[in-house]
Short mmCIF file of C-alpha atoms in Angstrom, two decimals:
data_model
loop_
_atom_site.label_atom_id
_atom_site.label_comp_id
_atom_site.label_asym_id
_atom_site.label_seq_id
_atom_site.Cartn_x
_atom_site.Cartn_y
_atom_site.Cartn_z
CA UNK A 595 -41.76 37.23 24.74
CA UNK A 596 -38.95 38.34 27.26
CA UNK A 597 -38.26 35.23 29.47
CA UNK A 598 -37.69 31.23 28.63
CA UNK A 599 -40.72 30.58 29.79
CA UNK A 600 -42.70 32.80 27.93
CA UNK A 601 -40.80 30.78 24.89
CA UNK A 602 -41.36 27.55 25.96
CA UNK A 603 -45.03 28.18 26.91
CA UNK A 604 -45.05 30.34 23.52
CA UNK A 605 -43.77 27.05 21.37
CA UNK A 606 -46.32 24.15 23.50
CA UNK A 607 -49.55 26.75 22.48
CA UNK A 608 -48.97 26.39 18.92
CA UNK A 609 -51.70 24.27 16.81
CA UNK A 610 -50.19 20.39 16.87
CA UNK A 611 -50.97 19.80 13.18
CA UNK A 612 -52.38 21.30 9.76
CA UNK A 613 -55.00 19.92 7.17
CA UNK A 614 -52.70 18.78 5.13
CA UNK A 615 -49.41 17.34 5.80
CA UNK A 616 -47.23 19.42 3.53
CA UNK A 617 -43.97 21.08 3.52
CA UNK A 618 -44.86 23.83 2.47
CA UNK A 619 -44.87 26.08 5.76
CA UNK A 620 -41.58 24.26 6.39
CA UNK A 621 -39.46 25.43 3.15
CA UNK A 622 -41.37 28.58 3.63
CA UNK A 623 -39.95 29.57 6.77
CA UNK A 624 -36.68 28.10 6.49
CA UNK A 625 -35.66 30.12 3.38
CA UNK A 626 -36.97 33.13 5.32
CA UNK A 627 -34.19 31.97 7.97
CA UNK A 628 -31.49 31.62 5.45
CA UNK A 629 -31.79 28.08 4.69
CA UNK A 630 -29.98 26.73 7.59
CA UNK A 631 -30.73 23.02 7.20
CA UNK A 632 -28.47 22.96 4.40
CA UNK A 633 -25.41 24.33 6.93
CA UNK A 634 -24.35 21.09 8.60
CA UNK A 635 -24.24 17.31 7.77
CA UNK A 636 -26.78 15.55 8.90
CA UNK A 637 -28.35 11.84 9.70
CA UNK A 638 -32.18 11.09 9.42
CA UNK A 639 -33.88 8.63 11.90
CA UNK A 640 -36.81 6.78 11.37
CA UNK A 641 -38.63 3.70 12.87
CA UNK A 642 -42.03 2.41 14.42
CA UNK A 643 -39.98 1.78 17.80
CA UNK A 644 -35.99 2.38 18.33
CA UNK A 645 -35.57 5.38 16.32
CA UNK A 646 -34.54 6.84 19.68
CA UNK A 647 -32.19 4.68 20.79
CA UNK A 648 -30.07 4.40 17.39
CA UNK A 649 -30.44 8.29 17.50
CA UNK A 650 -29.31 8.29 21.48
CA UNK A 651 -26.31 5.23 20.59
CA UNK A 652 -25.41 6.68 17.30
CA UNK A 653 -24.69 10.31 18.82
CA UNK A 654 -22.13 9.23 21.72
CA UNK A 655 -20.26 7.00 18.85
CA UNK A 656 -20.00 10.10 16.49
CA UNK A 657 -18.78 12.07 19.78
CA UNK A 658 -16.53 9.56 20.22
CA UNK A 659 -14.82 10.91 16.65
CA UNK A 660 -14.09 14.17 18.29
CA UNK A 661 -17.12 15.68 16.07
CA UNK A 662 -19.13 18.49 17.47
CA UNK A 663 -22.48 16.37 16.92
CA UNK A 664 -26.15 17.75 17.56
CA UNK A 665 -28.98 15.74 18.27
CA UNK A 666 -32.30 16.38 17.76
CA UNK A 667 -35.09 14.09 19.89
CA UNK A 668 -39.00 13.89 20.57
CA UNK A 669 -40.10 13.64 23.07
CA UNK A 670 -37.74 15.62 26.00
CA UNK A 671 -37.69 12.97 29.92
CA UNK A 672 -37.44 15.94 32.38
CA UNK A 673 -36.88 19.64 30.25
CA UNK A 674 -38.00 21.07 27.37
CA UNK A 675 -34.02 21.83 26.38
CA UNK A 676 -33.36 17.91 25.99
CA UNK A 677 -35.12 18.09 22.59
CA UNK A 678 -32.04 20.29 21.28
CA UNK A 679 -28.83 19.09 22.17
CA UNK A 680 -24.95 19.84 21.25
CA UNK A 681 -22.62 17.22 22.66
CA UNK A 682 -25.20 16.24 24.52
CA UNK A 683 -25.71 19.61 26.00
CA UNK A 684 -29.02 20.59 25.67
CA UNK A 685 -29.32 24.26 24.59
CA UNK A 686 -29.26 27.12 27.21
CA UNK A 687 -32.47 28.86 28.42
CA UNK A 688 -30.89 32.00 26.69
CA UNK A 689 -30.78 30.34 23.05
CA UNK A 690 -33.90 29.03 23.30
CA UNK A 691 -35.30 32.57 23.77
CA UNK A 692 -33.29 33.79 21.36
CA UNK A 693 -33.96 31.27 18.53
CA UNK A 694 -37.70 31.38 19.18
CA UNK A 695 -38.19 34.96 18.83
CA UNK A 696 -35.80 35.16 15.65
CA UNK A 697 -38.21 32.45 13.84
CA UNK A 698 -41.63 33.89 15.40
CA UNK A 699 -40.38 37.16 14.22
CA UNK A 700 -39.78 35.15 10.53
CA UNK A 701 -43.31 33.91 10.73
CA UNK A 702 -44.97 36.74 11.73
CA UNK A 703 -43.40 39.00 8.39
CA UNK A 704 -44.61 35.59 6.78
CA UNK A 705 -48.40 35.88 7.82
CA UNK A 706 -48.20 39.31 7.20
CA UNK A 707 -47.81 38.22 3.18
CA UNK A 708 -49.86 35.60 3.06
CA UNK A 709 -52.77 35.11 6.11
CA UNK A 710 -52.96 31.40 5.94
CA UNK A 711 -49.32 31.13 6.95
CA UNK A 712 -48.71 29.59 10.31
CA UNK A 713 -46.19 27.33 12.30
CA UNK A 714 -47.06 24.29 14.15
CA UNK A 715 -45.64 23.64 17.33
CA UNK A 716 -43.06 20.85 16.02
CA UNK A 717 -42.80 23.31 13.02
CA UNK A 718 -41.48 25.67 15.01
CA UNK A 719 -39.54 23.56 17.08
CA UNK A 720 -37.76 21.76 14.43
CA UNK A 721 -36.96 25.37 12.52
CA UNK A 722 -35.06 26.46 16.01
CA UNK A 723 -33.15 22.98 15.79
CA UNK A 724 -31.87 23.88 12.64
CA UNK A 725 -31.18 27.45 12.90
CA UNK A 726 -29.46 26.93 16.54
CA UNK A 727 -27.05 24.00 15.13
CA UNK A 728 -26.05 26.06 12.11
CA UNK A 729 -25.19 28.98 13.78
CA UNK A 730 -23.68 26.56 16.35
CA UNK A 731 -21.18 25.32 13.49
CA UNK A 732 -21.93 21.48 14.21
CA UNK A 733 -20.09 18.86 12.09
CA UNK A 734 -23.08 16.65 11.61
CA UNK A 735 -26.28 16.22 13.65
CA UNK A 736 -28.25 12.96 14.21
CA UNK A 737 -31.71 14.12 13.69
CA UNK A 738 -35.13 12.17 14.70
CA UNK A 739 -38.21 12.18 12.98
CA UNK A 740 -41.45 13.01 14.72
CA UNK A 741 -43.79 11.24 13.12
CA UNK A 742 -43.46 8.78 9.63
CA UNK A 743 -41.21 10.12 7.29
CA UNK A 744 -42.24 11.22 4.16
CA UNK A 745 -44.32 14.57 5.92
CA UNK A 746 -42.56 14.74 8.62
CA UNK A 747 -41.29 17.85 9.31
CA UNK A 748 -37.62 16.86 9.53
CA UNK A 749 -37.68 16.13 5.92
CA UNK A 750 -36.29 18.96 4.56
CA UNK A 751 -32.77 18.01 4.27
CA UNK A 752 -30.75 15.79 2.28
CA UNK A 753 -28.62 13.66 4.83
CA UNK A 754 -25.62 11.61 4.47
CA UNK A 755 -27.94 8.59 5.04
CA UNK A 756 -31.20 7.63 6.20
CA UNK A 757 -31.83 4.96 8.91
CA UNK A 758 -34.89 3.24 9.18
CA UNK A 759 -35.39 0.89 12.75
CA UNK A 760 -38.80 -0.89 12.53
CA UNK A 761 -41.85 -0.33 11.03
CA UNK A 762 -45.16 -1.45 12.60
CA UNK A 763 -48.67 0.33 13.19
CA UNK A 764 -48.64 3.06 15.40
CA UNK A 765 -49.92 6.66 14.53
CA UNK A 766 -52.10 4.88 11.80
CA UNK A 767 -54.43 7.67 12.08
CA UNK A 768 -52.13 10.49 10.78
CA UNK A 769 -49.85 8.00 8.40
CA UNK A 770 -51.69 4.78 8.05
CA UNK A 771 -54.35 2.76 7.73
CA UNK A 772 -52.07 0.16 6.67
CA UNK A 773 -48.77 -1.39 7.12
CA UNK A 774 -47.71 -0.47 3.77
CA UNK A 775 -49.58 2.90 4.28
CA UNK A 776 -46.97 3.41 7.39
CA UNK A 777 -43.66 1.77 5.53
CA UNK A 778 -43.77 3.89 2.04
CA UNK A 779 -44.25 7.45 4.63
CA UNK A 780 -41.06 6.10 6.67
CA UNK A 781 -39.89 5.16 3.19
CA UNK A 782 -39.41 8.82 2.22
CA UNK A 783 -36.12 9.88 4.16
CA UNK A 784 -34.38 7.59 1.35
CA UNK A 785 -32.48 9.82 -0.61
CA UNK A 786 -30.86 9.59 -3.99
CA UNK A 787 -27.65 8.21 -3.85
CA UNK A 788 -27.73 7.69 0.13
CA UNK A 789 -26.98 5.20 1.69
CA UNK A 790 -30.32 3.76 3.98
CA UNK A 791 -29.97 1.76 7.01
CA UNK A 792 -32.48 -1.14 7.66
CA UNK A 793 -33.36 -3.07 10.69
CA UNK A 794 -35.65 -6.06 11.97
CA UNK A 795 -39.10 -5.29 9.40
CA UNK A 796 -41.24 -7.43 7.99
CA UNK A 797 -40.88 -8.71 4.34
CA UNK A 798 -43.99 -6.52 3.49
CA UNK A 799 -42.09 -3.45 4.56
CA UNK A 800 -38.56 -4.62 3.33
CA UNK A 801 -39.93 -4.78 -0.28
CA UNK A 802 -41.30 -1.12 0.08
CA UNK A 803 -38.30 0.06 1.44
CA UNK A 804 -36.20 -1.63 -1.26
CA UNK A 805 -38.40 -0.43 -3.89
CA UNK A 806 -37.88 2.88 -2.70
CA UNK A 807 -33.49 2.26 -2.31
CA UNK A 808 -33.73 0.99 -5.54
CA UNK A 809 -35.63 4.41 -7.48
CA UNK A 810 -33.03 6.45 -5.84
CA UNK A 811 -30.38 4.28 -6.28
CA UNK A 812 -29.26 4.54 -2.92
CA UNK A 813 -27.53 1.79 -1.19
CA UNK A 814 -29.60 -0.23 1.12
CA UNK A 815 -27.91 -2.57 4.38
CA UNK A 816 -30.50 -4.26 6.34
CA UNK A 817 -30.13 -6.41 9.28
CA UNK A 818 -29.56 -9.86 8.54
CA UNK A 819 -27.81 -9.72 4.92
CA UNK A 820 -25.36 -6.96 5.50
CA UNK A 821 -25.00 -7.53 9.10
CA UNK A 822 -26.22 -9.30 12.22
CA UNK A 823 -25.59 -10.25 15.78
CA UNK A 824 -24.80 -13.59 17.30
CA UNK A 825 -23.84 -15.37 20.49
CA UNK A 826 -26.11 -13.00 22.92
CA UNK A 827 -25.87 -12.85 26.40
CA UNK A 828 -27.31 -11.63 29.55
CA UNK A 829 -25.17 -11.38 32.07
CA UNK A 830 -25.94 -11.17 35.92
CA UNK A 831 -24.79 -7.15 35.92
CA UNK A 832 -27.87 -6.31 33.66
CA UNK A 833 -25.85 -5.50 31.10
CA UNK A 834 -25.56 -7.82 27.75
CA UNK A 835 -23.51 -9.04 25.10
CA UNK A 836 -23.04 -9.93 21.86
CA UNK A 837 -21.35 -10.34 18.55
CA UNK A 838 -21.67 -7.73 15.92
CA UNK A 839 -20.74 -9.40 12.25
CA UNK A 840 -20.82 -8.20 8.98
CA UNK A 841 -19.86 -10.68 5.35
CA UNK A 842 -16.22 -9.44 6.60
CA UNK A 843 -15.79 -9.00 9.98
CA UNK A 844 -16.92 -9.97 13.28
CA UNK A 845 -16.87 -7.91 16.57
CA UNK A 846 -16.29 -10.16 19.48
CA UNK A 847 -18.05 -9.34 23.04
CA UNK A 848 -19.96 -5.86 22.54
CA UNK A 849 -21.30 -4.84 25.73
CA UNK A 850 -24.60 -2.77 26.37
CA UNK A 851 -25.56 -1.36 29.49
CA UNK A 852 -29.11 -2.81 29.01
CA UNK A 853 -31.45 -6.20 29.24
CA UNK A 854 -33.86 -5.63 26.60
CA UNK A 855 -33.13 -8.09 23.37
CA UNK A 856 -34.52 -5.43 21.16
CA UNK A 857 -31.54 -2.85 22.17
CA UNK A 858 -29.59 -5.48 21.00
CA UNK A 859 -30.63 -5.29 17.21
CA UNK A 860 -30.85 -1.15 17.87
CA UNK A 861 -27.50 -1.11 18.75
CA UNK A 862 -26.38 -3.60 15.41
CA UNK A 863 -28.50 -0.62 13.61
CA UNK A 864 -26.42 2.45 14.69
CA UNK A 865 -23.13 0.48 14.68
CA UNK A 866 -23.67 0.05 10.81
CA UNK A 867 -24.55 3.42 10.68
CA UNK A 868 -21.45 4.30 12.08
CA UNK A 869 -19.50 1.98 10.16
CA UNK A 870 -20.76 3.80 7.02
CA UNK A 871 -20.54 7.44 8.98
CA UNK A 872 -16.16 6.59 9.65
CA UNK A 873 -16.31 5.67 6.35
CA UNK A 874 -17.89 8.77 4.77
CA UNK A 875 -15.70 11.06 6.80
CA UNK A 876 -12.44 9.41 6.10
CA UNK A 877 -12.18 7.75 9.49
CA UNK A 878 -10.92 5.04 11.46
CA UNK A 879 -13.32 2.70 12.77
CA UNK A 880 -11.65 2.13 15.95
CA UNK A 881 -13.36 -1.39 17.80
CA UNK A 882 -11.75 -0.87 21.52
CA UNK A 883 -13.36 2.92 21.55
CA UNK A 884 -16.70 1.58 20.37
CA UNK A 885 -16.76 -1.08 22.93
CA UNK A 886 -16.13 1.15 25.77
CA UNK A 887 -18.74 4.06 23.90
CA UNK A 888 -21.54 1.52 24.24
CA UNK A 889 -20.32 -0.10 27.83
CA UNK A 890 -20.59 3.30 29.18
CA UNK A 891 -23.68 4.60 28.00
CA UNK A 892 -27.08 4.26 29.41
CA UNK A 893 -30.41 4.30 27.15
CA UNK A 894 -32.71 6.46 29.23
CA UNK A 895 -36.33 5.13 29.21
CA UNK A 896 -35.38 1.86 27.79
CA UNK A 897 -35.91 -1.16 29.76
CA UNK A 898 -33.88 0.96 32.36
CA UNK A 899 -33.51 -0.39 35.82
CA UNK A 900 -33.57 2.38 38.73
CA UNK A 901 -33.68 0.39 41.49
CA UNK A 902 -32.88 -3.25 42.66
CA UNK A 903 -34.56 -3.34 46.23
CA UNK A 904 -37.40 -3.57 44.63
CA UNK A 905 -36.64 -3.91 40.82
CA UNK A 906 -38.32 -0.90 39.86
CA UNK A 907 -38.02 -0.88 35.69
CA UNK A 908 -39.06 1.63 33.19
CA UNK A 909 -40.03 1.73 29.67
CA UNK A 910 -41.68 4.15 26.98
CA UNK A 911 -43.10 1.28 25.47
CA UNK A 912 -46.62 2.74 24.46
CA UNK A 913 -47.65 0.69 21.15
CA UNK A 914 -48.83 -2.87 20.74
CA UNK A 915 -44.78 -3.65 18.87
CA UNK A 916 -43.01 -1.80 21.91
CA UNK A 917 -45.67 -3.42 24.50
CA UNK A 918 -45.13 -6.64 22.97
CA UNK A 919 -41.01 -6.74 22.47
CA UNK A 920 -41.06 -5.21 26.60
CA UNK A 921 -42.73 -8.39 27.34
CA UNK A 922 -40.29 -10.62 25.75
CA UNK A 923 -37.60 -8.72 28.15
CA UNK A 924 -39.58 -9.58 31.01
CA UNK A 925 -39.89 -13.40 29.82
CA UNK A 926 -36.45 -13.21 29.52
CA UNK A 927 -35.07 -11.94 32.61
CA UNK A 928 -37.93 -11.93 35.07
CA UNK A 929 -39.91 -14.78 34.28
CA UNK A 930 -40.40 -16.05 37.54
CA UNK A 931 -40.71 -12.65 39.20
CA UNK A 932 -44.34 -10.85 40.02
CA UNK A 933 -44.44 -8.00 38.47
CA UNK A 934 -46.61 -5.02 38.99
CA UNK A 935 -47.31 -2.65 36.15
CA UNK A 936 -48.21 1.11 36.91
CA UNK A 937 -49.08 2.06 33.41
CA UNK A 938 -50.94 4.88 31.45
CA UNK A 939 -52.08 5.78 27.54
CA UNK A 940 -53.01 8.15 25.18
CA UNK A 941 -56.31 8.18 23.97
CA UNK A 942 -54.95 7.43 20.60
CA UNK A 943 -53.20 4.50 20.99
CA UNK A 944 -54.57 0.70 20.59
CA UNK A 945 -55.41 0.29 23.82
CA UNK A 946 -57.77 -2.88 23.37
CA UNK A 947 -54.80 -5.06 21.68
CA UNK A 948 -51.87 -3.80 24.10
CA UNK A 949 -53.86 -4.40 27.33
CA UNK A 950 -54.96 -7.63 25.30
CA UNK A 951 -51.22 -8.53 25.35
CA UNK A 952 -50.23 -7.68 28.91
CA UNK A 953 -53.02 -9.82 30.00
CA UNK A 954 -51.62 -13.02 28.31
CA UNK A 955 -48.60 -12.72 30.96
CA UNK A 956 -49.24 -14.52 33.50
CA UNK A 957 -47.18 -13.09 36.29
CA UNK A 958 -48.07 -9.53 35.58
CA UNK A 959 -50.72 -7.74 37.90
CA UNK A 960 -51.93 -4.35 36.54
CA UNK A 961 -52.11 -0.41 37.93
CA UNK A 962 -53.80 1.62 35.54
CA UNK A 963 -53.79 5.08 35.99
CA UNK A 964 -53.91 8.30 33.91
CA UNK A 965 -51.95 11.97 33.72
CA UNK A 966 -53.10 15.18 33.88
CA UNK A 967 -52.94 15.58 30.18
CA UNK A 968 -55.90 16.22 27.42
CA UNK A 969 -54.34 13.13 25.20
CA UNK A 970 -54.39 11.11 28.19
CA UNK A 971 -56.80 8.00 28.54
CA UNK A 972 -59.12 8.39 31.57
CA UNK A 973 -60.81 5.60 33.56
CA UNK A 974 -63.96 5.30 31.32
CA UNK A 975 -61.40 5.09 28.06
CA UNK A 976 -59.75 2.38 29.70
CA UNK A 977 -62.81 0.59 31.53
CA UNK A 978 -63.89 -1.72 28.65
CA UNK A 979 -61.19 -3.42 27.80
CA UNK A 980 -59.82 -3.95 31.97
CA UNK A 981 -59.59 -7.25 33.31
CA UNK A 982 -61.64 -8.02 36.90
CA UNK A 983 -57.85 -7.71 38.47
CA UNK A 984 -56.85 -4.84 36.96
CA UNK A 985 -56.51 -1.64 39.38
CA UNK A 986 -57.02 1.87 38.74
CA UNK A 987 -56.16 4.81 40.76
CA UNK A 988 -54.96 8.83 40.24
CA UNK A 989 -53.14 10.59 39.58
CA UNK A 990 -50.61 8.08 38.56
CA UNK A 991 -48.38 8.58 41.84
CA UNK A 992 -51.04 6.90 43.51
CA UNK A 993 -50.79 4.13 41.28
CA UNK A 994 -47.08 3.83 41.94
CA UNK A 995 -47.74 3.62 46.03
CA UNK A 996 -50.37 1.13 45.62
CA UNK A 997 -48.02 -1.03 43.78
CA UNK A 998 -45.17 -0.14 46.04
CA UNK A 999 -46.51 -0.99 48.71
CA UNK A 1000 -47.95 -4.54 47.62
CA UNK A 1001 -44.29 -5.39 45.97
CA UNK A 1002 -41.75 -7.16 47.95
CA UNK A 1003 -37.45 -6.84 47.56
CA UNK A 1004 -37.34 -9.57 45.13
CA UNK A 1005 -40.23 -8.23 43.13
CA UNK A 1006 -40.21 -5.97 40.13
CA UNK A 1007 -42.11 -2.62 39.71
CA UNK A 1008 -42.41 -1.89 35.63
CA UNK A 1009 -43.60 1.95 34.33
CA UNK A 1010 -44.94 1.84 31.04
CA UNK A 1011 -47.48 2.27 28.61
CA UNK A 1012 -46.68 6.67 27.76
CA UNK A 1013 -43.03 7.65 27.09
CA UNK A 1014 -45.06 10.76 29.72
CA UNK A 1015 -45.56 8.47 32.38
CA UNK A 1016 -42.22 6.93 32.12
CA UNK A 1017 -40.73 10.93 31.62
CA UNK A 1018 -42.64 12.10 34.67
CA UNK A 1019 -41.76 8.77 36.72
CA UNK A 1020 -38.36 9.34 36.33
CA UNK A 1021 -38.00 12.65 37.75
CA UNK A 1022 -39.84 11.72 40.41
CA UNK A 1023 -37.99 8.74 41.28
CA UNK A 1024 -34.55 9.71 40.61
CA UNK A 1025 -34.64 13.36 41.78
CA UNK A 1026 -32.51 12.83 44.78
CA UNK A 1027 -29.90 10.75 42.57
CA UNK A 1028 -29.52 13.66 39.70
#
């Protein structure tokens, strides 16, 4: 392994997942590392949908504190580096080499030992992310979870608290079958005497959750109770607004650079965790810098608008709860507007009830396509549950010219359905803008 490609291609060859979903491997090679997890502060992120923009929101706030704050996120828009970042700079080429020999090197005297032993690819990846922000000598680092919670390979630190976005089925064949199945796995970043950070769930899931707050004893806030958002607003810049309240205060006119209602409630999530972060580390929470923090900042991915002339929109939505909230947008703000969707899955997601949903909307023509991509659904996959008027073409740029060209100024252009799609998408489309 001599180049950052030989890394990178090194880390995306490794096995995606293990018989079992134990730790094991995890604590295993981490002590051989020198325990870096427990080297920085840290805060866990979990949720069915959102967990990456509370992760995304709640990093640029911390920043904001003049904290050197890492963040890790799955999966990366346009390069690998994005997954590993230090205020917001995602690490070099150089480290990455570096940090991925030093832990294959680990592994390998591990194997040696015991020949069962092996890393996974997000394994290996997450073991960099905490060797690379310990020897970096961050304050605190937000860190996402992969999948669920409980086994998730993130879980091997204690954080200052836990946050926990939605919870709704998706990935129920590694974490489910059920809902509860899916809320006690998210359920297990609470730890003892931590605070945990709730936001729009069901009742089902609340209870589970609180059940779980309640055998820790750590202090649970959830959206609603402990605070809320009123008075919201879309204005005619594509940007909304809102009041953030808690029992004792209320934030007048918070601005987001975003349409989608949902980043609304995401962003009432990470200010609380915020709130509770200022507190923990002694500081101010100072209103005027928060406002312009979350004026500024663009959610990548996320009901982001690219273009006006056409609209051209896109999304990572890729569950039925993500498909479903994305439509609510577009009933919102583009109710009257035809709207062409160029969209792609993954074999493993529910693709009967999501294209079930997008074909309740009545303005909404689709473009089905696929990606060049073993995971990816392929015309036959998708061929029993299309419509008569649904289109398919490949490779998916095709898919966007088809719809291009049949879309008028006024019109709007949505990519959706794979957070790949939407990645791939964007560098195409914005390349000459970056």
């Amino acid at each position: 392994m001599e180049t950052y490609e030989d890394a990178v291609n090194y880390i995306h060859a490794r096995p995606k997942k293990h018989r079992t979903p134990s730790l094991h491997n995890m604590h295993q090679i981490l002590k051989a590392m020198g325990d870096p997890q427990k080297g920085f502060k840290g805060i866990h992120v979990t949720g069915t949908n959102g967990k990456g923009s509370v992760t995304q929101m709640l990093t640029q706030l911390i920043l904001s504190q003049g904290f050197k704050t890492g963040t890790f996120i799955s999966p990366f828009i346009t390069r690998f580096n994005e997954r590993i970042q230090i205020n917001n700079q995602p690490i070099s080429d150089a480290d990455l080499l570096y940090w991925t020999k030093a832990v294959v090197a680990a592994s390998d005297r591990l194997q040696a030992q015991d020949p069962n032993f092996s890393l996974l690819e997000f394994e290996l990846v997450t073991t960099i992310m905490f060797c690379y922000f310990n020897a970096q000598q961050v304050d605190v680092a937000v860190i996402e979870v992969g999948i669920g919670g409980a086994h998730d390979k993130t879980n091997v630190f204690t954080p200052l608290l836990s946050v926990v976005t939605t919870v709704g089925l998706d990935h129920v064949q590694l974490i489910g079958p059920t809902l509860a199945d899916i809320a006690i796995e998210k359920s297990g970043i609470i730890k003892a005497k931590r605070p945990v950070v709730v936001g729009v769930v069901k009742p089902e899931v609340l209870a589970i959750l609180t059940a779980k707050a309640q055998q820790t004893d750590s202090p649970l806030l959830r959206y609603g109770r402990d605070f809320t958002v009123a008075n919201v607003t879309t204005n005619p810049d594509f940007t909304q607004s809102f009041d953030y309240q808690t029992p004792d205060e209320n934030f007048k006119k918070i601005v987001i650079n975003n349409i989608a209602p949902f980043e609304v409630d995401n962003t009432a999530v990470a200010l609380k965790a915020f709130q509770l972060f200022t507190a923990m580390m002694k500081r101010a929470f100072d209103l005027a810098t928060v406002k312009d923090v979350l004026a500024q900042y663009q959610l990548i991915g996320r009901a982001e608008l690219i273009s006006q002339e056409p609209y051209i929109m896109l999304d990572g939505a890729h569950n039925p709860q993500a498909i479903q909230r994305l439509l609510e947008t577009l009933q919102q703000d583009f109710a009257q507007v035809p709207i062409r969707l160029v969209a792609a899955f993954m074999k493993d997601k529910d693709i009967a009830t999501i294209l079930k949903l997008l074909h309740k909307q009545p303005n909404l023509e689709l473009y089905l396509t696929t990606l060049d991509m073993p995971r990816a659904a392929k015309e036959a996959d998708l061929k029993p549950y299309m419509a008569p008027g649904d289109k398919y073409f490949e490779p998916w740029q095709q898919s966007f010219l088809e719809a291009y060209h049949n879309t008028s100024a006024d019109e709007l252009i949505l990519i959706a359905g794979s957070i790949y799609l939407m990645s791939e998408a964007r560098r195409y489309l914005t390349k000459g803008d970056e």
